[in-house]
mmCIF file of C-alpha atoms in Angstrom:
data_model
loop_
_atom_site.group_PDB
_atom_site.id
_atom_site.type_symbol
_atom_site.label_atom_id
_atom_site.label_comp_id
_atom_site.label_asym_id
_atom_site.label_seq_id
_atom_site.Cartn_x
_atom_site.Cartn_y
_atom_site.Cartn_z
ATOM 1 C CA GLY A 1 18.700 1.982 0.570
ATOM 2 C CA ASP A 2 16.298 -0.312 1.611
ATOM 3 C CA SER A 3 14.801 -1.341 -1.301
ATOM 4 C CA VAL A 4 12.223 -4.032 -2.592
ATOM 5 C CA THR A 5 12.226 -5.713 -6.174
ATOM 6 C CA GLN A 6 9.568 -7.937 -6.916
ATOM 7 C CA MET A 7 8.945 -9.843 -10.042
ATOM 8 C CA GLU A 8 7.455 -7.249 -13.254
ATOM 9 C CA GLY A 9 4.142 -8.472 -14.620
ATOM 10 C CA PRO A 10 1.788 -9.067 -15.736
ATOM 11 C CA VAL A 11 1.313 -12.905 -14.795
ATOM 12 C CA THR A 12 -1.401 -15.353 -16.734
ATOM 13 C CA LEU A 13 -2.386 -18.426 -15.674
ATOM 14 C CA SER A 14 -4.610 -21.059 -16.070
ATOM 15 C CA GLU A 15 -7.266 -21.871 -13.029
ATOM 16 C CA GLU A 16 -5.599 -24.383 -10.703
ATOM 17 C CA ALA A 17 -2.316 -23.537 -12.057
ATOM 18 C CA PHE A 18 0.730 -23.247 -9.554
ATOM 19 C CA LEU A 19 1.463 -19.617 -8.758
ATOM 20 C CA THR A 20 5.212 -18.301 -7.682
ATOM 21 C CA ILE A 21 5.945 -14.134 -7.525
ATOM 22 C CA ASN A 22 9.550 -13.368 -6.509
ATOM 23 C CA CYS A 23 10.377 -10.617 -4.067
ATOM 24 C CA THR A 24 14.082 -10.039 -3.121
ATOM 25 C CA TYR A 25 14.826 -7.117 -0.504
ATOM 26 C CA THR A 26 17.897 -5.081 0.066
ATOM 27 C CA ALA A 27 17.856 -3.910 3.894
ATOM 28 C CA THR A 28 19.677 -2.875 6.600
ATOM 29 C CA GLY A 29 18.839 -4.301 9.609
ATOM 30 C CA TYR A 30 16.113 -6.644 10.437
ATOM 31 C CA PRO A 31 13.174 -6.311 8.452
ATOM 32 C CA SER A 32 9.492 -7.486 8.760
ATOM 33 C CA LEU A 33 8.597 -8.315 5.711
ATOM 34 C CA PHE A 34 4.748 -8.346 4.106
ATOM 35 C CA TRP A 35 2.686 -9.147 1.175
ATOM 36 C CA TYR A 36 -0.428 -6.940 0.469
ATOM 37 C CA VAL A 37 -2.899 -7.845 -2.331
ATOM 38 C CA GLN A 38 -5.545 -4.957 -4.213
ATOM 39 C CA TYR A 39 -8.256 -6.497 -5.778
ATOM 40 C CA PRO A 40 -9.703 -4.793 -8.351
ATOM 41 C CA GLY A 41 -11.218 -1.232 -7.861
ATOM 42 C CA GLU A 42 -10.178 -1.796 -3.968
ATOM 43 C CA GLY A 43 -7.618 -0.549 -1.524
ATOM 44 C CA LEU A 44 -4.970 -3.040 -0.536
ATOM 45 C CA GLN A 45 -5.179 -5.635 1.628
ATOM 46 C CA LEU A 46 -2.418 -7.220 4.462
ATOM 47 C CA LEU A 47 -2.415 -10.844 2.416
ATOM 48 C CA LEU A 48 0.415 -12.091 4.707
ATOM 49 C CA LYS A 49 3.349 -11.473 7.372
ATOM 50 C CA ALA A 50 6.238 -12.231 8.433
ATOM 51 C CA THR A 51 8.438 -10.712 10.772
ATOM 52 C CA LYS A 52 12.024 -12.959 11.466
ATOM 53 C CA ALA A 53 14.272 -15.545 9.278
ATOM 54 C CA ASP A 54 12.511 -18.581 8.704
ATOM 55 C CA ASP A 55 8.715 -17.366 9.696
ATOM 56 C CA LYS A 56 6.345 -18.466 7.165
ATOM 57 C CA GLY A 57 3.152 -16.238 6.437
ATOM 58 C CA SER A 58 0.472 -17.686 5.392
ATOM 59 C CA ASN A 59 -3.327 -16.354 4.401
ATOM 60 C CA LYS A 60 -5.864 -17.812 1.923
ATOM 61 C CA GLY A 61 -3.876 -20.834 0.563
ATOM 62 C CA PHE A 62 -0.557 -18.262 -0.096
ATOM 63 C CA GLU A 63 2.136 -18.345 1.480
ATOM 64 C CA ALA A 64 5.699 -17.054 1.748
ATOM 65 C CA THR A 65 8.747 -17.707 3.659
ATOM 66 C CA TYR A 66 11.182 -15.089 5.083
ATOM 67 C CA ARG A 67 14.908 -16.391 3.703
ATOM 68 C CA LYS A 68 17.535 -14.048 5.147
ATOM 69 C CA GLU A 69 20.190 -15.853 3.239
ATOM 70 C CA THR A 70 18.874 -15.082 -0.205
ATOM 71 C CA THR A 71 16.872 -12.292 1.128
ATOM 72 C CA SER A 72 13.886 -13.288 -0.383
ATOM 73 C CA PHE A 73 10.161 -13.179 0.916
ATOM 74 C CA HIS A 74 8.570 -15.248 -2.900
ATOM 75 C CA LEU A 75 4.516 -15.555 -2.681
ATOM 76 C CA GLU A 76 3.572 -18.866 -3.972
ATOM 77 C CA LYS A 77 -0.158 -20.626 -4.013
ATOM 78 C CA GLY A 78 -0.771 -24.269 -5.045
ATOM 79 C CA SER A 79 -3.780 -24.056 -7.170
ATOM 80 C CA VAL A 80 -4.698 -20.404 -8.045
ATOM 81 C CA GLN A 81 -8.600 -19.246 -8.692
ATOM 82 C CA VAL A 82 -10.178 -16.749 -11.040
ATOM 83 C CA SER A 83 -10.443 -14.706 -7.964
ATOM 84 C CA ASP A 84 -6.906 -14.453 -7.310
ATOM 85 C CA SER A 85 -6.733 -11.928 -9.964
ATOM 86 C CA ALA A 86 -5.316 -8.704 -8.593
ATOM 87 C CA VAL A 87 -2.044 -6.828 -7.865
ATOM 88 C CA TYR A 88 0.127 -8.199 -5.467
ATOM 89 C CA PHE A 89 2.370 -6.203 -3.567
ATOM 90 C CA CYS A 90 5.994 -6.847 -1.778
ATOM 91 C CA ALA A 91 6.849 -4.864 1.100
ATOM 92 C CA LEU A 92 9.353 -4.416 3.823
ATOM 93 C CA LEU A 93 9.148 -2.637 7.159
ATOM 94 C CA ILE A 94 12.141 -1.405 8.985
ATOM 95 C CA PRO A 95 12.836 1.074 12.126
ATOM 96 C CA ASN A 96 14.554 4.074 11.973
ATOM 97 C CA SER A 97 17.836 4.558 13.004
ATOM 98 C CA GLY A 98 16.394 5.831 16.595
ATOM 99 C CA GLY A 99 13.739 2.572 16.479
ATOM 100 C CA SER A 100 10.665 4.893 17.290
ATOM 101 C CA ASN A 101 9.185 5.063 13.926
ATOM 102 C CA TYR A 102 9.408 2.476 11.039
ATOM 103 C CA LYS A 103 9.599 2.795 7.345
ATOM 104 C CA LEU A 104 7.545 0.483 5.255
ATOM 105 C CA THR A 105 8.627 0.231 1.507
ATOM 106 C CA PHE A 106 6.545 -1.443 -1.598
ATOM 107 C CA GLY A 107 7.792 -3.268 -4.679
ATOM 108 C CA LYS A 108 6.228 -2.033 -7.753
ATOM 109 C CA GLY A 109 3.199 -4.505 -7.450
ATOM 110 C CA THR A 110 2.905 -7.470 -9.894
ATOM 111 C CA LEU A 111 -0.445 -7.924 -11.812
ATOM 112 C CA LEU A 112 -2.003 -11.451 -11.973
ATOM 113 C CA THR A 113 -4.914 -12.431 -13.897
ATOM 114 C CA VAL A 114 -5.982 -16.244 -13.931
ATOM 115 C CA ASN A 115 -8.289 -17.251 -16.650
ATOM 116 C CA PRO A 116 -11.108 -20.385 -16.011
ATOM 117 C CA GLU B 1 -12.721 -5.365 8.079
ATOM 118 C CA ALA B 2 -10.767 -2.330 8.262
ATOM 119 C CA ASP B 3 -13.037 0.905 8.950
ATOM 120 C CA ILE B 4 -11.354 3.337 6.961
ATOM 121 C CA TYR B 5 -13.036 5.341 4.522
ATOM 122 C CA GLN B 6 -12.429 7.489 1.367
ATOM 123 C CA THR B 7 -14.705 9.827 -0.420
ATOM 124 C CA PRO B 8 -15.463 10.550 -3.310
ATOM 125 C CA ARG B 9 -14.195 7.434 -5.186
ATOM 126 C CA TYR B 10 -14.359 8.974 -8.422
ATOM 127 C CA LEU B 11 -14.274 12.694 -9.526
ATOM 128 C CA VAL B 12 -13.561 14.471 -12.522
ATOM 129 C CA ILE B 13 -12.896 18.172 -12.402
ATOM 130 C CA GLY B 14 -11.401 20.853 -14.464
ATOM 131 C CA THR B 15 -7.872 22.577 -14.469
ATOM 132 C CA GLY B 16 -7.389 25.119 -11.860
ATOM 133 C CA LYS B 17 -10.314 24.113 -9.425
ATOM 134 C CA LYS B 18 -9.431 23.477 -5.679
ATOM 135 C CA ILE B 19 -10.438 20.146 -4.433
ATOM 136 C CA THR B 20 -10.393 17.797 -0.927
ATOM 137 C CA LEU B 21 -10.153 14.418 -1.122
ATOM 138 C CA GLU B 22 -11.697 12.960 2.314
ATOM 139 C CA CYS B 23 -10.385 10.388 4.384
ATOM 140 C CA SER B 24 -11.511 8.934 7.920
ATOM 141 C CA GLN B 25 -10.813 5.940 10.464
ATOM 142 C CA THR B 26 -13.158 4.583 12.877
ATOM 143 C CA MET B 27 -9.912 2.802 14.315
ATOM 144 C CA GLY B 28 -8.394 5.180 16.639
ATOM 145 C CA HIS B 29 -5.410 4.792 14.692
ATOM 146 C CA ASP B 30 -2.406 7.401 15.476
ATOM 147 C CA LYS B 31 -0.764 7.212 12.192
ATOM 148 C CA MET B 32 -2.409 7.811 8.610
ATOM 149 C CA TYR B 33 -0.675 8.247 5.808
ATOM 150 C CA TRP B 34 -1.553 9.057 1.922
ATOM 151 C CA TYR B 35 -0.350 7.354 -1.309
ATOM 152 C CA GLN B 36 -0.769 8.172 -5.084
ATOM 153 C CA GLN B 37 -0.626 4.944 -7.382
ATOM 154 C CA ASP B 38 0.530 5.956 -10.617
ATOM 155 C CA PRO B 39 -1.258 3.565 -13.550
ATOM 156 C CA GLY B 40 1.446 1.630 -13.820
ATOM 157 C CA MET B 41 0.276 0.257 -10.120
ATOM 158 C CA GLU B 42 3.602 2.064 -8.187
ATOM 159 C CA LEU B 43 2.702 3.496 -4.609
ATOM 160 C CA HIS B 44 3.971 6.993 -3.809
ATOM 161 C CA LEU B 45 4.171 8.170 -0.150
ATOM 162 C CA ILE B 46 3.223 11.715 -0.623
ATOM 163 C CA HIS B 47 1.978 12.136 2.970
ATOM 164 C CA TYR B 48 2.071 10.937 6.396
ATOM 165 C CA SER B 49 0.882 11.949 10.219
ATOM 166 C CA TYR B 50 2.132 10.295 13.394
ATOM 167 C CA GLY B 51 -0.864 11.957 15.468
ATOM 168 C CA VAL B 52 -3.212 15.237 16.065
ATOM 169 C CA ASN B 53 -1.087 18.494 14.666
ATOM 170 C CA SER B 54 1.537 16.680 13.000
ATOM 171 C CA THR B 55 2.011 15.694 9.479
ATOM 172 C CA GLU B 56 5.150 15.254 6.949
ATOM 173 C CA LYS B 57 5.950 14.831 3.694
ATOM 174 C CA GLY B 58 6.688 11.418 1.765
ATOM 175 C CA ASP B 59 9.044 10.351 -0.500
ATOM 176 C CA LEU B 60 7.341 11.878 -3.720
ATOM 177 C CA SER B 61 6.989 15.479 -3.844
ATOM 178 C CA SER B 62 3.610 16.459 -3.958
ATOM 179 C CA GLU B 63 1.419 19.637 -4.879
ATOM 180 C CA SER B 64 -0.636 18.866 -2.234
ATOM 181 C CA THR B 65 -1.138 19.647 1.361
ATOM 182 C CA VAL B 66 -2.794 17.885 4.375
ATOM 183 C CA SER B 67 -4.025 18.427 7.859
ATOM 184 C CA ARG B 68 -4.788 16.184 10.767
ATOM 185 C CA ILE B 69 -6.673 18.109 13.099
ATOM 186 C CA ARG B 70 -8.618 15.535 14.398
ATOM 187 C CA THR B 71 -7.578 11.830 14.873
ATOM 188 C CA GLU B 72 -10.466 10.383 12.962
ATOM 189 C CA HIS B 73 -9.703 12.756 9.669
ATOM 190 C CA PHE B 74 -6.884 13.153 7.229
ATOM 191 C CA PRO B 75 -7.699 15.079 4.609
ATOM 192 C CA LEU B 76 -5.692 16.038 1.202
ATOM 193 C CA THR B 77 -5.940 19.494 -0.669
ATOM 194 C CA LEU B 78 -5.163 20.370 -3.731
ATOM 195 C CA GLU B 79 -5.603 24.130 -4.451
ATOM 196 C CA SER B 80 -5.025 23.870 -8.210
ATOM 197 C CA ALA B 81 -5.509 21.031 -9.654
ATOM 198 C CA ARG B 82 -3.528 19.847 -12.964
ATOM 199 C CA PRO B 83 -3.818 16.964 -15.495
ATOM 200 C CA SER B 84 -0.240 16.133 -13.815
ATOM 201 C CA HIS B 85 -2.514 15.472 -10.690
ATOM 202 C CA THR B 86 -4.559 12.534 -12.482
ATOM 203 C CA SER B 87 -4.370 9.145 -10.013
ATOM 204 C CA GLN B 88 -5.394 7.334 -8.132
ATOM 205 C CA TYR B 89 -4.983 8.697 -4.153
ATOM 206 C CA LEU B 90 -5.248 6.083 -1.671
ATOM 207 C CA CYS B 91 -5.382 6.475 2.239
ATOM 208 C CA ALA B 92 -4.667 4.070 5.311
ATOM 209 C CA SER B 93 -3.618 4.034 8.377
ATOM 210 C CA SER B 94 -1.734 1.887 11.360
ATOM 211 C CA ALA B 95 -2.217 1.666 14.990
ATOM 212 C CA TYR B 96 1.152 2.149 15.576
ATOM 213 C CA SER B 97 4.672 2.236 13.740
ATOM 214 C CA GLY B 98 5.293 -1.103 12.617
ATOM 215 C CA SER B 99 1.728 -2.945 12.460
ATOM 216 C CA PRO B 100 0.381 -3.622 9.303
ATOM 217 C CA LEU B 101 -1.618 -0.846 7.335
ATOM 218 C CA HIS B 102 -5.580 -0.492 6.843
ATOM 219 C CA PHE B 103 -6.405 0.997 3.580
ATOM 220 C CA GLY B 104 -9.509 2.953 2.266
ATOM 221 C CA ASN B 105 -10.683 1.923 -1.349
ATOM 222 C CA GLY B 106 -8.947 4.948 -2.829
ATOM 223 C CA THR B 107 -10.135 7.991 -4.809
ATOM 224 C CA ARG B 108 -9.564 8.029 -8.444
ATOM 225 C CA LEU B 109 -9.479 11.457 -9.698
ATOM 226 C CA THR B 110 -8.832 12.905 -13.326
ATOM 227 C CA VAL B 111 -8.243 16.659 -14.138
ATOM 228 C CA THR B 112 -9.266 17.727 -17.397
#
């Protein structure tokens, strides 16, 4: 079945370090891919998305490229800030067999802590 | 910013009590969802609705029930709370199937 595997955390970095959170997926068909972020005490927010192969999603300095050949959607940021401390979820969206509805599958989440 | 509201934010109750977690959205979204988030952060879909009078069970079996009498309102009810129900409950909505989800800030439930 469809699934998402993301890097286990927690990840702890110093401010201005480079961030990579790995995400790979297994899917039949042509999924859309998302990264959601959950700040402490809040719900999830959409961070970025990509709907087809080779698309690059970007937002707030974060980027991820939809790589069909490696079935990956790794999240990167060149210089993290303390305010980026949060839980990051990779997610896969794929239509059902009839194409009328979609199933969203989340990874297990990666906790990022950025220290000053 | 998404307009989806959950109340209460925090709830501590005793075993056996009946509770309702409220979720409302003002965006006119047809699709609404309830997720249970365990302490390890993993999200589990427990209920969803594709419109008024439509409700379905999600991937994770749950003793809770939901109703969808109005588009904007999607409450979740536990008839008899147990300590195993202690968790964070997140409500979400989307404009249509395939569009990104908008989440509320969650209700953190503790059953003693």
